[in-house]
XYZ file of C-alpha atoms in Angstrom:
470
model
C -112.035 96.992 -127.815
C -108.200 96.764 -127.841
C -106.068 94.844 -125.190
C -105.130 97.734 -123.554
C -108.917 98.861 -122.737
C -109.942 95.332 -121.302
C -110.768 95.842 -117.437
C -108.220 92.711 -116.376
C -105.876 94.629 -118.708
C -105.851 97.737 -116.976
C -106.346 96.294 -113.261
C -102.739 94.700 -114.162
C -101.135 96.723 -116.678
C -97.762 97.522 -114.727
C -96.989 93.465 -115.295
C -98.845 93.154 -118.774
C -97.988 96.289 -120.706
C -94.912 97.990 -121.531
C -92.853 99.926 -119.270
C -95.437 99.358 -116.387
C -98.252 100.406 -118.733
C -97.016 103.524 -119.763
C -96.434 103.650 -123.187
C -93.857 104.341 -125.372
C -96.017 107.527 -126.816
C -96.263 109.423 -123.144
C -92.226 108.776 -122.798
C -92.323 112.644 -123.708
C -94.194 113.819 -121.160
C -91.753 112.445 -118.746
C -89.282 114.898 -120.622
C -91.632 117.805 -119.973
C -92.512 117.733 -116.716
C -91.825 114.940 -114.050
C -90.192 115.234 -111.225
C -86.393 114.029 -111.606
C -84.493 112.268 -109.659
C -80.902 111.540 -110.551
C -79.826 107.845 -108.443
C -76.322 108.077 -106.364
C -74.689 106.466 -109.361
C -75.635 109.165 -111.905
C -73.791 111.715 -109.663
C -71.138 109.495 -108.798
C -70.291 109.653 -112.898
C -69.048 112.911 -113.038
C -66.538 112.094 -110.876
C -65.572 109.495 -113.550
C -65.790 111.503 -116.652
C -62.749 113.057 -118.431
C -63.049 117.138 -117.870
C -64.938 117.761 -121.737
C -67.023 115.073 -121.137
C -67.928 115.890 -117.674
C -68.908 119.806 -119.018
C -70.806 118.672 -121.547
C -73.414 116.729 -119.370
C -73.886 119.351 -116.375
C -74.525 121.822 -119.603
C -77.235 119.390 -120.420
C -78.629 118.587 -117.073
C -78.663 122.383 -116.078
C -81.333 122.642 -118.823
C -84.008 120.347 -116.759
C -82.349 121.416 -113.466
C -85.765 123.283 -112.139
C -87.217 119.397 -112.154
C -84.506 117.673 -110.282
C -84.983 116.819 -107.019
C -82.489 114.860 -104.146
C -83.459 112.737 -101.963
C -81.746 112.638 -98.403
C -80.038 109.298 -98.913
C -79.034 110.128 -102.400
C -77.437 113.472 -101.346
C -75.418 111.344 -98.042
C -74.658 108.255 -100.493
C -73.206 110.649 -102.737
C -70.858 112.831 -100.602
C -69.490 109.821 -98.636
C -68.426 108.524 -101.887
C -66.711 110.867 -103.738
C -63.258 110.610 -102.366
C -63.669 106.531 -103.207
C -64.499 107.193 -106.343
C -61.676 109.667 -107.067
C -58.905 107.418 -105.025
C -60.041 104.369 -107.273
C -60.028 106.088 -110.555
C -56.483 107.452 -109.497
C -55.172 104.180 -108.602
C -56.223 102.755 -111.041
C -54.277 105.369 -113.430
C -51.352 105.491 -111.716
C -50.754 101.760 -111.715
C -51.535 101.533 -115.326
C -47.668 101.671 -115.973
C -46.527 98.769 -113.496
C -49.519 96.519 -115.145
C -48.406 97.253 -118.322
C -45.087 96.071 -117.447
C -46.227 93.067 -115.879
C -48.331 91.879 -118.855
C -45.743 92.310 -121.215
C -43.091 90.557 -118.918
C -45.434 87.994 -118.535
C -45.692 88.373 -122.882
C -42.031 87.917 -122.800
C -42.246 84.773 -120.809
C -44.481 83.140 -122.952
C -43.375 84.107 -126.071
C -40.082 82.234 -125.408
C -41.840 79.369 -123.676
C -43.971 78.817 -127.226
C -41.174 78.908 -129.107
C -39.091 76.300 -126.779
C -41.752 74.109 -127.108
C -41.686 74.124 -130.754
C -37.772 73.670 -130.585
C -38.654 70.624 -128.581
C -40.867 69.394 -131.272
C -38.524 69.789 -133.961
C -35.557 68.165 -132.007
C -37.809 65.254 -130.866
C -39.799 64.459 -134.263
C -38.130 65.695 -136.865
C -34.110 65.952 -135.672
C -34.432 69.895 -137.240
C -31.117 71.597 -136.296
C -31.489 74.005 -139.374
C -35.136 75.031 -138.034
C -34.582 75.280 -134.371
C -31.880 77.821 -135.490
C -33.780 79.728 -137.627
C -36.388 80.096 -134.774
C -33.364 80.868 -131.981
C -32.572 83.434 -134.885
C -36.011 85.171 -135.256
C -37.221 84.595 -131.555
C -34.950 85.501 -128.922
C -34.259 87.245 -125.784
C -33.177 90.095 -128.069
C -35.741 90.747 -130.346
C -38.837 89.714 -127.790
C -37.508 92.317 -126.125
C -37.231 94.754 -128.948
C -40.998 94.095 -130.345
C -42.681 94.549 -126.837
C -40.579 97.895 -126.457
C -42.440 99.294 -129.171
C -45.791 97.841 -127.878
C -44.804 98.804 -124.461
C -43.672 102.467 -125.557
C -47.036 102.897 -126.836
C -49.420 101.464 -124.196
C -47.421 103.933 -121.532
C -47.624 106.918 -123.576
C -51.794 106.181 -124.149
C -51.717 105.485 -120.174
C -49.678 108.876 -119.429
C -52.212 110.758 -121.476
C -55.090 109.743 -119.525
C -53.481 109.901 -116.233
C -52.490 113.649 -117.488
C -56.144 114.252 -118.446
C -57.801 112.789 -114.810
C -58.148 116.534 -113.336
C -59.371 115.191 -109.770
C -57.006 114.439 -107.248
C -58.264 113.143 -103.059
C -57.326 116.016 -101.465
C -59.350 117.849 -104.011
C -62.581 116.389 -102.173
C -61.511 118.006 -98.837
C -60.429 121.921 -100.099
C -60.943 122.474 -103.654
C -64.112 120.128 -105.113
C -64.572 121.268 -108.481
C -67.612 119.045 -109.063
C -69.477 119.571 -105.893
C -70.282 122.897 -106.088
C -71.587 122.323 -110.338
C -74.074 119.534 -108.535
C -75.252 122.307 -105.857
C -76.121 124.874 -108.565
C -78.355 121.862 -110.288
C -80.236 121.279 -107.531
C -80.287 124.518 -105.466
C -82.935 124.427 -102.728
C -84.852 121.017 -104.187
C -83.114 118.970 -101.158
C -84.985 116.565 -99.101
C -84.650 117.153 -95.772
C -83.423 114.491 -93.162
C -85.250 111.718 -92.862
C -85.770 111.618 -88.786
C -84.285 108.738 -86.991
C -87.474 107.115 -86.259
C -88.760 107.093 -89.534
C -85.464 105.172 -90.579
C -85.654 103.059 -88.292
C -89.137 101.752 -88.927
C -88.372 101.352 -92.817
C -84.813 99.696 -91.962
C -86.957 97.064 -89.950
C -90.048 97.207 -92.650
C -87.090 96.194 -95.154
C -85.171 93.485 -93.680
C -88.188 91.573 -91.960
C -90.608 91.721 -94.905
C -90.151 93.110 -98.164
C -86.197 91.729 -98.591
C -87.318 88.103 -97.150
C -90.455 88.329 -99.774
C -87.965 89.851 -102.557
C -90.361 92.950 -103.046
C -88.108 95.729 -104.925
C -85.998 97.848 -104.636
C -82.754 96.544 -102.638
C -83.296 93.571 -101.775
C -80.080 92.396 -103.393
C -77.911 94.603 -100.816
C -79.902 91.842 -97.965
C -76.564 90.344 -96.412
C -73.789 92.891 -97.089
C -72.213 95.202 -94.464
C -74.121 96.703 -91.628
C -78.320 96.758 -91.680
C -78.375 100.417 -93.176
C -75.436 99.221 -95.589
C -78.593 97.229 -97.150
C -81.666 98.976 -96.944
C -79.853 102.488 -98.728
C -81.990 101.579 -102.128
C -85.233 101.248 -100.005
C -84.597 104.103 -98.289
C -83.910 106.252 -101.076
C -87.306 104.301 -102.824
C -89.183 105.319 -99.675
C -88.450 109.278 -100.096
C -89.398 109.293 -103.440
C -92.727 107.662 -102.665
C -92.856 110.932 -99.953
C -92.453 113.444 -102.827
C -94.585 111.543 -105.149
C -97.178 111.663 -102.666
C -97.049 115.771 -103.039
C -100.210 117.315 -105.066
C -97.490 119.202 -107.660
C -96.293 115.512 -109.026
C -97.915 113.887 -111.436
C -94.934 112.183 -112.922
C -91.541 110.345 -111.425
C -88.698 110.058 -113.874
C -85.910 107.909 -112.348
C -82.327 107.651 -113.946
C -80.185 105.181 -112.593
C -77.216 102.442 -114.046
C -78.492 100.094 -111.705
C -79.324 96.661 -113.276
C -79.151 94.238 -110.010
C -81.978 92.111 -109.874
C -83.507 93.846 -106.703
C -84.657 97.119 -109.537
C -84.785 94.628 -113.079
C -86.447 91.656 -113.928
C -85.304 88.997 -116.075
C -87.755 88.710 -118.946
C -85.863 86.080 -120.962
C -83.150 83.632 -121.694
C -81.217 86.081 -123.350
C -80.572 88.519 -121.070
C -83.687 90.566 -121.358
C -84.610 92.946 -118.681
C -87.169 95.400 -117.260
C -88.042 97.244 -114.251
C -89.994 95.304 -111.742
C -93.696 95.609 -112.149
C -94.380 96.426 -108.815
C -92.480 99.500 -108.578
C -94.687 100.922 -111.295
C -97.558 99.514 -109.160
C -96.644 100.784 -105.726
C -95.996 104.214 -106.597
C -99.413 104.548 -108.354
C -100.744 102.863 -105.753
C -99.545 105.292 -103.210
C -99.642 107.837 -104.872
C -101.461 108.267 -108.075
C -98.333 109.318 -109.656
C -96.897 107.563 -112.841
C -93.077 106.082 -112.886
C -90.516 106.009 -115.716
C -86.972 104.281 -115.428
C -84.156 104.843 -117.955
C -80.379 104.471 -117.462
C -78.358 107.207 -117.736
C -77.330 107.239 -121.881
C -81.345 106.014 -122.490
C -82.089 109.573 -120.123
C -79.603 111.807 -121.953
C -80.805 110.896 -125.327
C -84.447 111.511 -124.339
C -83.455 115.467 -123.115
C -81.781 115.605 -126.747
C -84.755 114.292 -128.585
C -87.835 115.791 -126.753
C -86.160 118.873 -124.985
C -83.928 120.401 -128.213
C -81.043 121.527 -125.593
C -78.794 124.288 -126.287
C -75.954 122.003 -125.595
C -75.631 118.450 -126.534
C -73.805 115.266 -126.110
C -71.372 113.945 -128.827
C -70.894 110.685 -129.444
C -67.262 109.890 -127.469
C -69.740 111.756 -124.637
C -72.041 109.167 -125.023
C -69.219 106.423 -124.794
C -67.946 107.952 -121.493
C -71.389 107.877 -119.815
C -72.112 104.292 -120.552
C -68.115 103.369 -119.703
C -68.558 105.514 -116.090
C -71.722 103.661 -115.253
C -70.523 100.541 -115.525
C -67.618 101.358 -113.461
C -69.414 103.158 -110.789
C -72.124 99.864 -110.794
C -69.280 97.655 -111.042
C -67.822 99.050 -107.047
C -71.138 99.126 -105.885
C -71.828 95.152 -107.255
C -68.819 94.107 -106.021
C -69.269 95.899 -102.847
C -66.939 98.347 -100.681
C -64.003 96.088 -99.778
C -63.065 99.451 -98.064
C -60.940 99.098 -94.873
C -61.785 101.979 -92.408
C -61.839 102.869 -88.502
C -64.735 100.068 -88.107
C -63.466 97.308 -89.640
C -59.484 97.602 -89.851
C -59.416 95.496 -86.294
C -60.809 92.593 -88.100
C -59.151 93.187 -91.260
C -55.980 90.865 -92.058
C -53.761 92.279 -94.102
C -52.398 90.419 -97.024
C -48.712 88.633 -96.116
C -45.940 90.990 -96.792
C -47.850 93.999 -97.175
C -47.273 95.535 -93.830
C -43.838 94.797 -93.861
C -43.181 96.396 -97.438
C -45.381 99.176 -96.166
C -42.705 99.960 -93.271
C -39.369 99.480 -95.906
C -41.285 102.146 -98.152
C -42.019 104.475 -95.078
C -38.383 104.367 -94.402
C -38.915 103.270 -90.828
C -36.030 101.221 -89.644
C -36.566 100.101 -85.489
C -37.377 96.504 -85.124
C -39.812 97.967 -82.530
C -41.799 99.376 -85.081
C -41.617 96.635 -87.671
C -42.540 94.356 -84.890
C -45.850 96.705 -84.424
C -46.744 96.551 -88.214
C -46.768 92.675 -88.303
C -48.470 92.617 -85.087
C -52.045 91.443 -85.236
C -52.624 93.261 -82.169
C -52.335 96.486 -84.155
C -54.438 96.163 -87.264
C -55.122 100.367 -87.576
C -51.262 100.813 -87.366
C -50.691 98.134 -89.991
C -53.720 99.532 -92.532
C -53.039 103.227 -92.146
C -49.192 102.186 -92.980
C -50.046 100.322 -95.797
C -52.902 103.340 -97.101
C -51.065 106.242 -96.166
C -47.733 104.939 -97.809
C -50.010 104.517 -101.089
C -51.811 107.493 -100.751
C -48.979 109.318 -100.589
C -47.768 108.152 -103.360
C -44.535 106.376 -101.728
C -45.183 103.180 -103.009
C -47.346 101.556 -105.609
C -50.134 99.799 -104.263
C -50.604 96.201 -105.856
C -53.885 95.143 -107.749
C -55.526 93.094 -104.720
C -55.033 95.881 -102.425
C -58.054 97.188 -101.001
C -59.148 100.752 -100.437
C -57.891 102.157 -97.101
C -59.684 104.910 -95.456
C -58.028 105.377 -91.784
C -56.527 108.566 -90.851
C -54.039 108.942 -87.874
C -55.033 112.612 -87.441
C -57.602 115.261 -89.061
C -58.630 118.605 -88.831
C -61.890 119.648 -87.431
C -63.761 121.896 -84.457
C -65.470 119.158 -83.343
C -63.444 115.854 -81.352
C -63.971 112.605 -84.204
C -64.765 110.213 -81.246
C -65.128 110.199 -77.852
C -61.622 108.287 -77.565
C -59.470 111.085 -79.605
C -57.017 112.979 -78.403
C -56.577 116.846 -79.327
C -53.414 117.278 -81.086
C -51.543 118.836 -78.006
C -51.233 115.933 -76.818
C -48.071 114.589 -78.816
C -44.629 117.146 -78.014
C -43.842 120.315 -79.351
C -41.870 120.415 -82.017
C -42.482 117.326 -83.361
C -46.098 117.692 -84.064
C -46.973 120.667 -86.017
C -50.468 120.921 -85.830
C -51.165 120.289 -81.789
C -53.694 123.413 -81.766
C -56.049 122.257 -84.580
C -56.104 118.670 -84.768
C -56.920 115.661 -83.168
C -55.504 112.499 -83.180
C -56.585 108.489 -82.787
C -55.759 106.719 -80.097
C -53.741 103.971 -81.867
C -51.538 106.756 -82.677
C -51.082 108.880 -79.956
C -49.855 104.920 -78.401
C -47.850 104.003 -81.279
C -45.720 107.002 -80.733
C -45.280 106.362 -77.387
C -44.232 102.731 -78.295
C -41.799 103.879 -81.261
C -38.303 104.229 -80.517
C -36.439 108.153 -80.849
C -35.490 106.975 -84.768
C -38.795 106.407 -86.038
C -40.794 108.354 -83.955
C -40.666 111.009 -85.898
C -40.685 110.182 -89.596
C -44.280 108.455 -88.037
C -45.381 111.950 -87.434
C -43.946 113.418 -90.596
C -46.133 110.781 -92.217
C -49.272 111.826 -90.266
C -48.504 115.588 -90.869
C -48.117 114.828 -94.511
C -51.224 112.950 -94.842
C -53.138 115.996 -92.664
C -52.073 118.344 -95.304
C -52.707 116.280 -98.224
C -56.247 116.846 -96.961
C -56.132 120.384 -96.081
């Protein structure tokens, strides 16, 4: 009798075998006919992927795409965070020229500070008038300069190329979302439906009372950040797939997901070794008789290649750009969403300065209004400034700036909140959507406030950022 047959063996295999106790030889079946279930993350990706890249790997998942299945909270996490991902990924390229400038000023620096310091040495210990020459001779403000230009030529023109090849823009999420309507065609009808508000509400209170405080996967790790269903979104999404597994036609759960966080792997050894927690294995065949496979997403793509023969496959610079977009999509969600929005901008300080350089950008010029933006009294005035000015691509936003999602006016049938005001409400002729818009209430006040001269580049701001997202 082998291991595997023993009675104890079995009774515990999810902590004693393998990949929960299913081995490495059923992997395949997995391939052939489990249920799929592609994590927020996964879909998050293809907002991340270069255009080629991003082609290649719905041509791959459309050949399994009569197995995959969304959950409720995957399909919610996932349209709430497209425009994130997009803003950060275009940030992020459009600054790459200012970093690269202030690295290689900072190069500069430093490169003349060495070589000072060696003049000092030679002076000091060795009286070396001939050598400290030779070195103002070869190292200089002159030819510093003229060796980073080259370096600095050719970082930009790499940078310009990718920012050229990044076919996504924000406003693309509100009228023209290329990728949302390749993730409907995967998934078609195979939606969960919304989970009702009672049934949340017992597993948001089943999750923070006993299975975070007892560390029982998944999510556990979100315990403590932002509001309670801020940190119960992997439970919940846990808690419809045991639903679905639960359903007669599923025999088999194949999850993909680049989460690592300790609330989903355990740490196995003292060099970094990892595996899905035991008990997830365990409770869904517990519950309900159905078998569970985890892979991350390039682990998941290579599988479909080797057990499903695919009419289109992955090359390896694909391959590359999956692993490099799940780390970056895992890295936001580690680090959390430092996000400042309509909830949170009251209690949200702004870093010193910013406000103020902010309003010089905007072109706004009343000390009434600069005296609002450094007022702590109006914290939605002084974020949307500081987002919309970056949004709009009026000023460069600095590294430590965090995302700003605040809106002084939008489009839509139906009032935002209570507290809005439609968009007649600010005059004629200097609002030019007052039929089909509304607008915040720390608006509709600031322009009151402002003074004739900036009263209406204010509005020409909030205009401009209404159409950006038309």
């Amino acid at each position: 009798m082998g291991q595997a047959d023993l009675p104890l063996v079995e009774h515990f295999r999810s902590w004693i075998l393998p990949d929960g106790g299913v081995g490495a030889a059923d992997r395949k079946a997995f391939f052939e006919d489990a249920l799929v279930v592609l994590d927020t993350n996964v879909l998050l990706s293809l907002y991340e992927y270069n255009p080629a890249v991003r082609n290649q790997v719905l041509s791959v998942l459309a050949q399994i795409s009569k197995r995959l299945w969304l959950p409720y909270q995957v399909g919610q996490e996932f349209v709430r965070g497209r425009r994130r991902v997009i803003i950060e990924r275009s940030r992020e390229l459009g600054d790459a020229a200012a970093a690269i400038d202030r690295h290689l000023q900072q190069a500069h620096k430093s490169i003349l500070a060495a070589s000072a310091h060696v003049k000092l040495l030679l002076k000091k210990y060795a009286n070396d008038d001939a050598a400290q020459s030779g070195l103002d001779e070869t190292i200089n403000q002159a030819t510093v300069k003229a060796l980073l230009g080259e370096w600095q030529a050719l970082l930009k023109d790499h940078a310009k190329q990718l920012k050229n090849g990044h076919d996504l823009m924000p406003a693309a999420v509100e009228s023209d979302d290329p990728v949302l309507p390749e993730v409907a065609a995967l998934f078609e009808g195979r939606l969960a439906p919304p989970t009702e508000y009672t049934v949340v509400q017992r597993r948001l209170e089943e999750a923070l009372s006993f299975r975070f405080p007892n560390e029982i996967p998944p999510g556990f790790a979100d315990n403590g950040k932002g509001k309670p269903l801020d940190r119960v979104g992997d439970y919940l999404i846990w808690a419809e797939i045991l639903d679905r597994a639960a359903e007669p036609d599923v025999r088999r759960v194949l999850l993909v997901s680049a989460d690592t966080k300790k609330d989903w792997y355990e740490d196995v050894d003292a060099k970094g070794g990892k595996r899905p927690w035991p008990q997830l294995f365990e409770e869904l065949r517990q519950r309900t008789g159905a078998e569970l496979r985890i892979e991350q997403p390039g682990q998941f793509f290579q599988g479909i290649e080797e057990f499903l023969a695919p009419s289109a496959e992955l090359t390896t610079a694909a391959y590359d750009e999956i692993d490099r977009a799940a780390e970056a999509v895992e890295q936001r969600v580690t680090e959390g969403d430092s996000s400042v929005t309509d909830d949170n901008a009251h209690v949200v300080i702004p870093p010193d300065g910013l406000a103020l350089t902010a309003y010089r950008a905007a072109g706004l010029t009343t000390r009434t209004v600069r005296q609002l933006a450094e007022s702590e009294r109006r914290r939605h005035f002084q974020w949307w400034l500081i987002g919309v000015t970056a949004e709009l691509g009026i000023r460069v936003p600095g590294d430590d700036e965090p995302l700003v999602e605040l809106c002084a006016a939008v489009r839509s049938q139906a009032r935002p909140a209570p507290e809005w005001y439609p968009g007649a409400t600010l005059a004629q002729g200097e609002w030019p959507y007052r039929s089909d818009t509304w607008v915040a209430p720390w608006f509709v006040q600031l322009v009151r406030d402002a003074g004739e001269t900036d009263r209406a580049p204010l509005q020409r701001l909030a205009a401009r950022q209404v159409q950006a997202k038309a």
